[in-house]
Coordinates of C-alpha atoms in Angstrom, one line a residue:
M1 CA 34.3 14.7 -29.7
S2 CA 32.5 13.6 -32.9
M3 CA 33.5 15.2 -36.2
F4 CA 30.8 16.6 -38.5
S5 CA 31.1 17.4 -42.2
T6 CA 29.1 20.6 -42.0
G7 CA 28.3 22.9 -39.1
I8 CA 26.7 26.3 -38.5
L9 CA 28.3 28.6 -35.9
V10 CA 25.9 31.1 -34.3
L11 CA 27.9 34.0 -32.9
T12 CA 26.1 35.9 -30.1
S13 CA 28.8 38.1 -28.7
P14 CA 28.6 41.9 -29.2
L15 CA 30.4 43.2 -32.3
H16 CA 33.1 45.0 -30.3
V17 CA 34.0 41.6 -28.6
L18 CA 33.8 39.3 -31.6
P19 CA 37.1 40.3 -33.3
L20 CA 38.9 39.2 -30.2
R21 CA 36.9 36.0 -30.0
I22 CA 37.2 34.9 -33.6
A23 CA 40.5 33.0 -33.3
P24 CA 39.6 30.9 -30.3
V25 CA 36.1 30.3 -31.6
L26 CA 37.5 29.0 -34.9
T27 CA 40.1 26.9 -33.1
S28 CA 37.4 25.2 -31.1
A29 CA 35.0 24.9 -34.1
A30 CA 37.7 23.2 -36.2
Q31 CA 37.8 20.4 -33.6
V32 CA 34.2 19.6 -34.4
V33 CA 33.7 20.5 -38.1
E34 CA 35.9 19.1 -40.9
R35 CA 34.5 20.5 -44.2
T36 CA 32.1 23.4 -44.3
L37 CA 31.5 25.9 -41.5
Y38 CA 28.7 28.4 -41.9
V39 CA 28.8 31.5 -39.7
H40 CA 25.5 33.2 -38.6
L41 CA 25.7 36.5 -36.8
H42 CA 23.3 37.6 -34.1
P43 CA 25.1 39.8 -31.6
G44 CA 23.2 40.0 -28.3
L45 CA 21.2 36.8 -28.9
N46 CA 20.1 35.4 -25.5
L47 CA 19.8 31.6 -25.7
G48 CA 19.3 31.2 -21.9
T49 CA 15.7 32.5 -21.6
G50 CA 14.1 29.2 -22.1
G51 CA 11.5 30.8 -24.4
Q52 CA 11.2 30.9 -28.2
V53 CA 14.0 33.0 -29.7
R54 CA 13.7 34.4 -33.2
P55 CA 16.2 35.7 -35.7
V56 CA 16.0 39.5 -36.3
Y57 CA 17.4 41.8 -38.9
I58 CA 20.9 43.0 -38.1
P59 CA 21.6 46.5 -39.5
P60 CA 24.6 46.8 -41.8
V61 CA 27.3 48.7 -39.9
V62 CA 31.0 49.5 -40.7
D63 CA 32.2 47.1 -37.9
L64 CA 30.7 44.2 -39.8
C65 CA 33.1 44.7 -42.7
T66 CA 36.0 44.7 -40.2
L67 CA 34.6 41.5 -38.5
I68 CA 34.2 39.7 -41.9
S69 CA 37.8 40.5 -42.9
R70 CA 39.1 39.4 -39.5
L71 CA 37.1 36.2 -39.6
Y72 CA 38.4 35.1 -43.0
S73 CA 42.0 36.1 -42.1
N74 CA 41.9 34.1 -38.9
A75 CA 40.3 31.2 -40.7
A76 CA 43.2 31.1 -43.2
D77 CA 45.7 31.0 -40.4
I78 CA 43.9 28.6 -38.1
C79 CA 41.7 26.2 -40.1
S80 CA 42.5 26.7 -43.8
H81 CA 41.1 23.2 -44.5
L82 CA 37.6 24.5 -43.7
D83 CA 35.3 26.1 -46.2
V84 CA 34.1 29.0 -44.0
R85 CA 31.1 31.1 -45.2
V86 CA 29.6 34.1 -43.4
L87 CA 25.9 34.2 -44.0
L88 CA 24.1 37.6 -44.5
T89 CA 20.5 36.7 -45.0
N90 CA 19.6 38.4 -41.7
V91 CA 21.8 41.5 -42.3
R92 CA 19.8 44.3 -43.7
G93 CA 18.5 47.8 -42.9
Q94 CA 14.9 47.0 -42.1
P95 CA 12.4 49.7 -41.0
A96 CA 10.4 48.5 -38.0
A97 CA 7.1 48.9 -39.8
L98 CA 8.1 46.4 -42.4
S99 CA 9.6 43.8 -40.1
G100 CA 6.3 42.0 -39.4
N101 CA 6.5 38.7 -37.5
N102 CA 8.4 36.7 -40.1
G103 CA 11.7 38.4 -39.8
P104 CA 14.5 37.5 -42.2
F105 CA 13.5 33.9 -42.5
P106 CA 9.9 33.4 -43.5
T107 CA 10.9 29.8 -44.2
P108 CA 14.2 28.1 -43.3
Q109 CA 17.0 28.8 -45.9
T110 CA 18.4 25.8 -47.8
L111 CA 22.2 25.9 -47.9
S112 CA 24.5 24.1 -50.3
H113 CA 25.4 21.7 -47.5
S114 CA 22.9 20.8 -44.7
P115 CA 24.3 21.5 -41.3
E116 CA 24.7 18.5 -39.1
V117 CA 25.8 20.4 -36.0
V118 CA 25.1 23.9 -34.6
L119 CA 27.7 25.6 -32.4
T120 CA 27.7 28.8 -30.5
D121 CA 29.8 31.1 -28.4
F122 CA 26.9 31.9 -26.1
P123 CA 28.1 32.1 -22.4
I124 CA 26.8 29.6 -19.9
Q125 CA 26.9 30.7 -16.3
D126 CA 26.6 27.1 -14.9
S127 CA 26.5 23.6 -16.3
G128 CA 22.8 23.2 -15.3
Q129 CA 22.0 25.7 -18.1
S130 CA 23.5 23.6 -20.8
S131 CA 20.4 21.5 -21.7
L132 CA 18.2 24.6 -21.9
V133 CA 20.6 26.5 -24.1
T134 CA 21.2 23.5 -26.3
Q135 CA 17.4 23.1 -27.0
C136 CA 17.0 26.8 -27.6
L137 CA 20.0 26.8 -30.0
Q138 CA 18.7 23.8 -32.0
K139 CA 15.2 25.4 -32.4
Y140 CA 16.8 28.7 -33.4
A141 CA 19.0 27.1 -36.1
G142 CA 16.1 25.1 -37.4
H143 CA 14.0 28.2 -37.7
C144 CA 16.8 29.9 -39.8
Y145 CA 18.2 27.0 -41.9
V146 CA 17.3 23.6 -43.3
C147 CA 19.4 21.3 -41.1
T148 CA 19.7 17.5 -40.9
P149 CA 17.0 15.9 -38.8
S150 CA 19.5 14.6 -36.2
L151 CA 21.0 18.0 -35.7
S152 CA 23.6 18.0 -32.9
S153 CA 24.8 21.0 -30.8
V154 CA 28.0 22.1 -29.2
L155 CA 28.5 24.9 -26.7
L156 CA 31.9 26.5 -27.1
Y157 CA 32.0 29.0 -24.3
T158 CA 33.8 26.8 -21.8
R159 CA 36.6 26.1 -24.3
L160 CA 36.7 29.8 -25.2
K161 CA 37.4 30.8 -21.6
E162 CA 40.2 28.3 -21.4
V163 CA 41.8 29.7 -24.6
S164 CA 41.2 33.4 -24.1
G165 CA 40.7 33.8 -20.3
E166 CA 37.6 36.0 -20.8
E167 CA 35.2 36.2 -17.9
D168 CA 33.2 39.3 -18.7
D169 CA 31.1 39.0 -21.9
D170 CA 29.3 42.3 -21.7
R171 CA 26.2 41.3 -23.6
G172 CA 25.0 44.8 -23.6
G173 CA 27.7 45.9 -25.9
R174 CA 28.8 48.9 -23.6
G175 CA 26.1 50.9 -25.3
A176 CA 28.4 51.5 -28.3
Q177 CA 27.0 53.5 -31.2
L178 CA 27.9 51.6 -34.4
K179 CA 28.4 53.6 -37.6
P180 CA 25.9 52.6 -40.3
L181 CA 27.4 51.3 -43.5
E182 CA 26.4 53.0 -46.7
T183 CA 24.8 50.5 -49.1
F184 CA 24.1 50.6 -52.8
S185 CA 21.5 49.2 -55.2
D186 CA 24.0 47.6 -57.6
V187 CA 27.6 46.6 -56.9
V188 CA 30.3 45.2 -59.2
V189 CA 33.7 43.4 -58.7
G190 CA 36.1 41.5 -60.9
G191 CA 38.7 38.8 -60.4
T192 CA 40.0 35.4 -61.4
F193 CA 38.3 33.6 -58.5
D194 CA 40.5 30.5 -58.9
R195 CA 40.3 28.1 -55.9
L196 CA 38.0 30.3 -53.9
H197 CA 39.9 31.4 -50.8
G198 CA 39.6 33.7 -47.8
A199 CA 40.6 36.9 -49.7
H200 CA 38.0 36.1 -52.4
K201 CA 35.4 35.4 -49.7
T202 CA 36.1 38.7 -47.9
L203 CA 35.7 40.6 -51.2
L204 CA 32.4 38.7 -52.0
N205 CA 31.0 38.9 -48.5
I206 CA 31.6 42.7 -48.2
S207 CA 30.2 43.2 -51.7
C208 CA 27.1 41.3 -50.7
L209 CA 26.8 43.5 -47.6
L210 CA 27.1 46.7 -49.7
A211 CA 24.6 45.5 -52.3
N212 CA 20.8 45.8 -51.9
R213 CA 19.5 44.6 -55.2
R214 CA 22.1 43.3 -57.7
F215 CA 25.7 42.1 -57.6
V216 CA 27.7 41.8 -60.8
I217 CA 30.8 39.7 -60.8
G218 CA 33.3 39.7 -63.7
V219 CA 35.4 36.5 -63.9
C220 CA 38.7 36.6 -65.8
D221 CA 38.9 34.3 -68.8
Q222 CA 41.1 33.6 -71.8
E223 CA 43.3 36.6 -72.6
L224 CA 43.4 37.8 -69.0
L225 CA 44.8 34.5 -67.8
K226 CA 47.8 34.5 -70.1
N227 CA 50.3 36.0 -67.6
K228 CA 49.1 34.3 -64.5
V229 CA 51.5 32.1 -62.5
L230 CA 51.0 28.4 -63.3
K231 CA 48.0 29.4 -65.5
E232 CA 47.6 25.7 -66.6
L233 CA 46.5 24.9 -63.1
I234 CA 43.7 27.5 -63.0
E235 CA 40.3 25.9 -62.7
P236 CA 38.1 25.9 -65.8
Y237 CA 35.9 29.0 -66.1
S238 CA 32.7 26.9 -65.6
Q239 CA 34.1 25.4 -62.4
R240 CA 35.0 28.8 -61.0
V241 CA 31.5 30.1 -61.8
Q242 CA 29.8 27.2 -60.2
K243 CA 31.8 27.6 -57.0
L244 CA 30.9 31.3 -57.0
Q245 CA 27.2 30.6 -57.5
D246 CA 27.2 28.1 -54.6
F247 CA 28.9 30.5 -52.3
L248 CA 26.9 33.5 -53.1
N249 CA 23.5 31.7 -53.0
D250 CA 24.4 30.6 -49.5
V251 CA 25.6 34.0 -48.4
K252 CA 22.7 36.2 -49.5
P253 CA 20.1 34.5 -51.7
S254 CA 18.0 37.7 -51.9
L255 CA 20.4 39.4 -54.3
K256 CA 20.3 39.2 -58.0
Y257 CA 23.6 37.8 -59.2
E258 CA 25.1 38.3 -62.7
I259 CA 28.4 36.4 -63.3
V260 CA 30.0 37.3 -66.6
P261 CA 33.3 36.4 -68.3
L262 CA 35.9 39.1 -68.6
S263 CA 38.1 39.2 -71.7
D264 CA 39.3 42.7 -71.0
P265 CA 40.1 44.5 -67.7
F266 CA 36.8 46.5 -67.6
G267 CA 33.8 44.3 -68.6
P268 CA 30.4 45.7 -67.8
S269 CA 31.8 48.1 -65.2
I270 CA 32.3 50.9 -67.8
S271 CA 29.0 50.5 -69.6
D272 CA 26.3 49.5 -67.1
P273 CA 24.4 52.7 -66.1
E274 CA 22.8 51.1 -63.0
L275 CA 26.0 50.3 -61.2
Q276 CA 26.8 52.5 -58.2
C277 CA 29.8 51.0 -56.4
I278 CA 32.9 48.9 -57.3
V279 CA 34.7 47.1 -54.5
V280 CA 38.5 47.1 -54.8
S281 CA 41.6 46.4 -52.7
E282 CA 44.6 48.6 -52.2
E283 CA 46.2 46.6 -55.0
T284 CA 43.4 47.1 -57.5
R285 CA 42.4 50.6 -56.6
K286 CA 44.1 52.1 -59.7
G287 CA 42.0 49.7 -61.8
G288 CA 38.9 51.1 -60.2
E289 CA 40.0 54.6 -60.9
A290 CA 40.6 53.6 -64.6
V291 CA 37.0 52.2 -64.6
N292 CA 35.7 55.6 -63.6
R293 CA 37.7 57.4 -66.2
K294 CA 36.2 55.2 -68.8
R295 CA 32.7 55.7 -67.4
V296 CA 33.1 59.5 -67.6
E297 CA 34.2 59.1 -71.3
N298 CA 31.0 57.0 -71.8
G299 CA 28.8 59.7 -70.2
L300 CA 28.1 57.6 -67.1
A301 CA 28.3 58.5 -63.4
E302 CA 31.5 57.5 -61.6
L303 CA 31.3 54.5 -59.2
V304 CA 31.9 54.8 -55.5
L305 CA 35.2 53.0 -54.8
Y306 CA 35.0 50.9 -51.7
E307 CA 38.4 49.7 -50.7
I308 CA 39.1 46.6 -48.6
Q309 CA 42.4 45.4 -47.1
L310 CA 44.4 42.6 -48.5
L311 CA 44.6 39.5 -46.3
K312 CA 48.1 38.6 -45.2
D313 CA 49.2 35.0 -45.7
A314 CA 50.9 33.8 -42.5
H315 CA 52.0 30.6 -44.2
H316 CA 53.5 32.0 -47.4
A317 CA 56.8 30.5 -48.7
D318 CA 59.8 32.4 -50.2
I319 CA 58.4 32.1 -53.8
E320 CA 54.9 33.0 -52.8
E321 CA 53.1 36.4 -52.3
E322 CA 52.7 37.8 -48.8
K323 CA 49.0 38.2 -49.4
I324 CA 46.5 35.3 -49.6
S325 CA 46.4 34.6 -53.4
S326 CA 45.4 32.0 -55.9
S327 CA 48.9 31.9 -57.4
S328 CA 50.3 30.8 -54.0
L329 CA 47.6 28.1 -53.7
R330 CA 48.5 26.9 -57.2
T331 CA 52.2 26.8 -56.3
R332 CA 51.4 24.7 -53.3
L333 CA 49.8 22.1 -55.6
L334 CA 53.1 21.4 -57.2
G335 CA 54.3 17.9 -56.1
T336 CA 50.9 16.9 -54.8
L337 CA 48.5 14.4 -56.2
L338 CA 46.1 16.4 -58.4
K339 CA 44.0 13.4 -59.3
P340 CA 44.1 9.7 -58.4
P341 CA 46.0 7.4 -60.9
S342 CA 43.9 5.4 -63.3
P343 CA 43.7 1.7 -62.4
Q344 CA 46.3 -0.4 -64.2
P345 CA 45.3 -4.0 -63.5
D346 CA 47.8 -5.4 -66.0
L347 CA 50.8 -3.7 -64.4
P348 CA 52.9 -5.6 -61.9
L349 CA 52.6 -4.2 -58.4
D350 CA 56.3 -3.7 -58.1
P351 CA 58.2 -1.6 -59.0
Y352 CA 56.0 1.5 -58.9
V353 CA 56.5 3.2 -62.2
I354 CA 56.3 7.0 -62.7
G355 CA 56.1 8.3 -66.2
L356 CA 57.8 11.7 -66.3
T357 CA 57.2 14.0 -69.3
G358 CA 57.4 17.6 -70.3
G359 CA 58.3 19.9 -73.2
S360 CA 61.7 21.1 -74.3
G361 CA 63.4 23.3 -71.6
S362 CA 60.9 22.2 -68.9
G363 CA 63.6 20.7 -66.7
K364 CA 62.2 17.2 -67.0
S365 CA 65.5 15.5 -67.0
S366 CA 66.9 17.5 -64.1
I367 CA 63.8 16.3 -62.1
A368 CA 64.5 12.7 -63.2
H369 CA 68.0 13.0 -61.9
R370 CA 66.8 14.3 -58.6
L371 CA 64.4 11.4 -58.3
E372 CA 67.2 9.1 -59.1
G373 CA 69.2 10.6 -56.2
L374 CA 66.3 9.8 -53.9
G375 CA 66.4 6.1 -54.8
A376 CA 64.4 5.7 -58.0
M377 CA 65.8 3.9 -61.1
R378 CA 65.8 6.3 -64.1
I379 CA 65.0 5.0 -67.5
D380 CA 66.1 7.5 -70.1
C381 CA 63.8 7.0 -73.2
D382 CA 66.0 9.3 -75.2
Q383 CA 68.9 6.9 -74.7
L384 CA 66.6 4.0 -75.5
G385 CA 65.7 5.8 -78.7
H386 CA 69.4 5.8 -79.7
E387 CA 69.5 2.1 -78.9
A388 CA 66.5 1.4 -81.0
Y389 CA 68.3 2.6 -84.1
L390 CA 71.4 0.4 -83.6
P391 CA 72.3 -2.2 -86.3
G392 CA 70.7 -5.6 -85.6
T393 CA 67.5 -4.3 -84.0
S394 CA 64.1 -4.8 -85.4
A395 CA 63.6 -1.0 -85.8
Y396 CA 66.9 -0.7 -87.7
Q397 CA 65.8 -2.9 -90.5
K398 CA 62.3 -1.4 -90.7
V399 CA 63.7 2.1 -90.9
I400 CA 66.0 1.3 -93.8
Q401 CA 63.2 -0.5 -95.6
E402 CA 60.9 2.5 -95.2
F403 CA 63.4 5.4 -95.8
G404 CA 66.1 3.9 -97.9
S405 CA 69.8 3.0 -97.4
D406 CA 70.9 6.5 -98.2
I407 CA 70.3 7.4 -94.5
L408 CA 73.2 5.2 -93.4
N409 CA 76.7 6.3 -92.4
E410 CA 79.8 4.5 -93.7
D411 CA 79.8 2.3 -90.6
K412 CA 76.2 1.3 -91.4
T413 CA 74.7 3.1 -88.5
I414 CA 71.7 5.3 -89.1
N415 CA 72.5 9.0 -89.7
R416 CA 69.9 10.6 -87.5
R417 CA 70.4 14.0 -89.2
A418 CA 69.8 12.5 -92.6
L419 CA 66.7 10.7 -91.4
G420 CA 65.4 13.8 -89.7
G421 CA 65.7 15.7 -93.1
K422 CA 63.3 13.1 -94.6
V423 CA 60.6 13.5 -92.0
F424 CA 60.9 17.2 -91.1
G425 CA 57.7 19.1 -91.9
N426 CA 56.0 16.0 -93.2
Q427 CA 53.5 14.6 -90.7
E428 CA 52.8 11.5 -92.7
R429 CA 56.5 10.5 -93.0
L430 CA 57.1 11.4 -89.3
K431 CA 54.2 9.1 -88.3
A432 CA 55.7 6.3 -90.4
L433 CA 58.9 6.7 -88.4
T434 CA 57.3 6.9 -85.0
D435 CA 55.1 3.9 -85.8
I436 CA 58.4 1.9 -86.2
V437 CA 60.5 3.4 -83.4
W438 CA 58.1 4.0 -80.5
P439 CA 56.9 0.4 -80.0
E440 CA 60.6 -0.6 -80.0
I441 CA 61.4 2.0 -77.3
A442 CA 58.4 0.8 -75.3
L443 CA 59.8 -2.8 -75.4
L444 CA 63.2 -1.6 -74.2
A445 CA 61.6 0.4 -71.4
K446 CA 59.6 -2.6 -70.3
K447 CA 62.8 -4.7 -70.1
R448 CA 64.5 -1.9 -68.0
I449 CA 61.5 -2.0 -65.6
E450 CA 61.9 -5.8 -65.3
Q451 CA 65.6 -5.3 -64.5
A452 CA 64.7 -2.8 -61.8
K453 CA 62.4 -5.4 -60.2
E454 CA 65.2 -7.9 -60.2
Q455 CA 67.5 -5.3 -58.6
G456 CA 64.9 -4.7 -55.9
K457 CA 64.1 -1.1 -56.9
G458 CA 60.8 0.1 -55.4
V459 CA 60.3 3.0 -57.9
C460 CA 61.2 3.5 -61.6
V461 CA 61.0 6.8 -63.4
V462 CA 60.4 6.5 -67.2
D463 CA 61.9 9.8 -68.4
A464 CA 60.1 10.3 -71.8
A465 CA 59.3 13.5 -73.7
V466 CA 56.8 11.7 -75.8
L467 CA 55.2 9.6 -73.1
L468 CA 51.7 10.7 -73.8
E469 CA 52.0 11.2 -77.6
A470 CA 53.5 7.7 -77.9
G471 CA 50.7 6.2 -75.8
W472 CA 53.1 4.7 -73.2
T473 CA 50.9 5.3 -70.2
Y474 CA 50.1 1.6 -70.1
L475 CA 53.7 1.2 -68.8
V476 CA 53.3 3.5 -65.8
H477 CA 51.2 3.8 -62.6
E478 CA 51.3 7.6 -62.5
V479 CA 52.0 10.5 -65.0
W480 CA 54.2 13.3 -63.7
V481 CA 54.5 16.5 -65.8
A482 CA 57.3 19.0 -65.7
T483 CA 56.1 22.4 -66.8
I484 CA 57.6 25.9 -67.5
P485 CA 56.1 29.0 -69.1
E486 CA 56.7 29.1 -72.9
E487 CA 58.8 32.3 -72.8
E488 CA 61.2 30.7 -70.2
A489 CA 61.4 27.5 -72.2
V490 CA 62.4 29.5 -75.3
K491 CA 65.2 31.2 -73.3
R492 CA 66.5 27.9 -72.0
I493 CA 66.5 26.3 -75.4
V494 CA 68.3 29.2 -77.1
Q495 CA 71.0 29.2 -74.4
R496 CA 71.4 25.4 -74.2
D497 CA 71.2 24.5 -77.9
R498 CA 72.6 27.7 -79.4
V499 CA 69.7 28.1 -81.8
K500 CA 67.7 31.1 -82.8
E501 CA 64.6 32.2 -80.8
E502 CA 62.3 31.4 -83.7
D503 CA 63.7 27.9 -84.0
A504 CA 63.2 27.3 -80.3
L505 CA 59.6 28.5 -80.5
R506 CA 59.0 26.3 -83.6
R507 CA 60.2 23.3 -81.7
L508 CA 57.9 24.0 -78.8
K509 CA 54.9 24.5 -81.1
S510 CA 55.5 21.1 -82.6
Q511 CA 55.1 19.5 -79.1
W512 CA 52.1 19.1 -76.9
P513 CA 51.3 22.4 -75.1
N514 CA 51.6 22.5 -71.3
A515 CA 47.9 22.6 -70.8
K516 CA 47.3 19.4 -72.8
L517 CA 50.1 17.6 -70.9
I518 CA 48.7 18.7 -67.5
E519 CA 45.2 17.4 -68.4
H520 CA 46.8 13.9 -68.1
A521 CA 49.0 14.6 -65.1
N522 CA 48.6 13.1 -61.7
V523 CA 51.5 15.2 -60.4
V524 CA 52.8 18.5 -61.7
L525 CA 56.3 20.0 -61.0
C526 CA 57.8 23.3 -62.2
T527 CA 61.4 24.3 -62.4
L528 CA 60.8 28.1 -62.9
W529 CA 62.5 29.1 -59.7
E530 CA 65.9 28.4 -58.0
P531 CA 67.3 24.8 -57.9
D532 CA 66.6 24.5 -54.2
V533 CA 62.9 25.2 -54.8
T534 CA 62.8 22.5 -57.4
Q535 CA 64.5 20.1 -55.0
R536 CA 61.9 20.9 -52.3
Q537 CA 59.1 20.2 -54.8
V538 CA 60.7 16.9 -55.8
L539 CA 61.2 15.9 -52.2
K540 CA 57.6 16.7 -51.4
A541 CA 56.4 14.7 -54.3
W542 CA 58.7 11.8 -53.4
N543 CA 57.5 11.7 -49.8
L544 CA 53.9 11.8 -50.8
L545 CA 54.5 9.0 -53.3
Q546 CA 56.1 6.9 -50.6
H547 CA 52.9 7.3 -48.5
R548 CA 50.8 6.2 -51.5
I549 CA 53.0 3.2 -52.1
Q550 CA 52.8 2.2 -48.4
K551 CA 49.1 2.6 -48.4
R552 CA 48.9 0.4 -51.5
R553 CA 51.0 -2.3 -49.8
E554 CA 48.8 -2.2 -46.7
T555 CA 45.7 -2.5 -48.8
R556 CA 47.3 -5.4 -50.8
S557 CA 48.3 -7.3 -47.6
S558 CA 44.8 -7.0 -46.1
L559 CA 43.2 -8.7 -49.1

């Protein structure tokens, strides 16, 4: 079966059947589509008539909310690599007198990604029906959405019977009376919306279902991100907003969307008089109640609180939340390649050199030792710094010329404490020192790398706190950053070095912040949790690195 980048899944089963069908449908669809899967709902659609079938308005009912939640939950379990989006253009309470002949799609809707294949769960009674149903399906999809000219089609029903054992489709829906869903003119939600996932999509989709005119989305920024897990890995505000816009414009383009930054927990929810409903989860319900108290204080009507369920994460690890969450997704990024390495044409192909850096207390050196245990050669730039000050070296003579002989001990070695006193708090003098010492350390590191090659080492780890500040990235193929929250780093420094908290904080403030380091990182690791968690991260990073190195060798041998 060919794989397609983008597909659209037309679900025709009755609403009472669909929740049972979702898992096998998604399992089958994931064998055909590899990136974006749009889902179009038309319960009861008959594609076997041979005539022209048209989309109709589907009334918003309570069961649709349940279906949407189930669909995104199953997608997270079964095909988390797919960007699944439930489309709602045709879901609307529409009086018959206003329906006209155009229905919900006067012209085909343009989606962010043009579908290359259309799939359906429509039941086929015999194989001779396939051609007729396929033609009808393609015409139907083309009437609703702008698809690629060479649109393919896939009928999933045979596969579904194999998976679920269903024989009776009950197209009539057993005559069930579905409870109408109360909708509102203007709806509001808030959240971080980092790395848009199934729980976000459930919240957004149900909000779109509830809203008839306007949908206000508050996106956490700045102050509200301070206490987030791995906050430095949160996508930039502009990127999160762009992803929201793309998703929402696909889901329900008829709504007016207002996406605003949140610098406090309330945003426009406590001051906008036109808002009628706020969508919350069981976790954020108290926040919704606080919004209503503020609205009453401001002389505004309370909002209807519509509560949705949290989605369980079937794949969560021991350090992750049980619900589907952005923090868990950020945790899973640790040890992976966040961005491809910059080309280094002047670097030898072997050994492969990792530049490992991180602030004080980050656990950088413990990570370096773990990598050493896996087979890498560790080059300790702190130790090389001590060597650079030894009598007889080029740096030794230059330091004495620059700072005077009063920094020498009786045995003519440099007194690092006395030297530190001359540069402490003086950026100009500190730069004079680093301009002398850093190039010497880089030369020593280069020699160690050459020694590693002679010894047949495949990987070197340059363990350097000032890797980026010193501009040593020309020595390495990849930059790995060890990170830790500032408050945890302060605790570690105080305990390790027996210094006061303010001194530890001053030391951290003199270094590059985590966010700046991570901007340059190919791989990020975090030692916040138990040692075995760090070991799993390092092992994951190491194994992925070996794959990259192997791929590099294969590419090189094919040239």
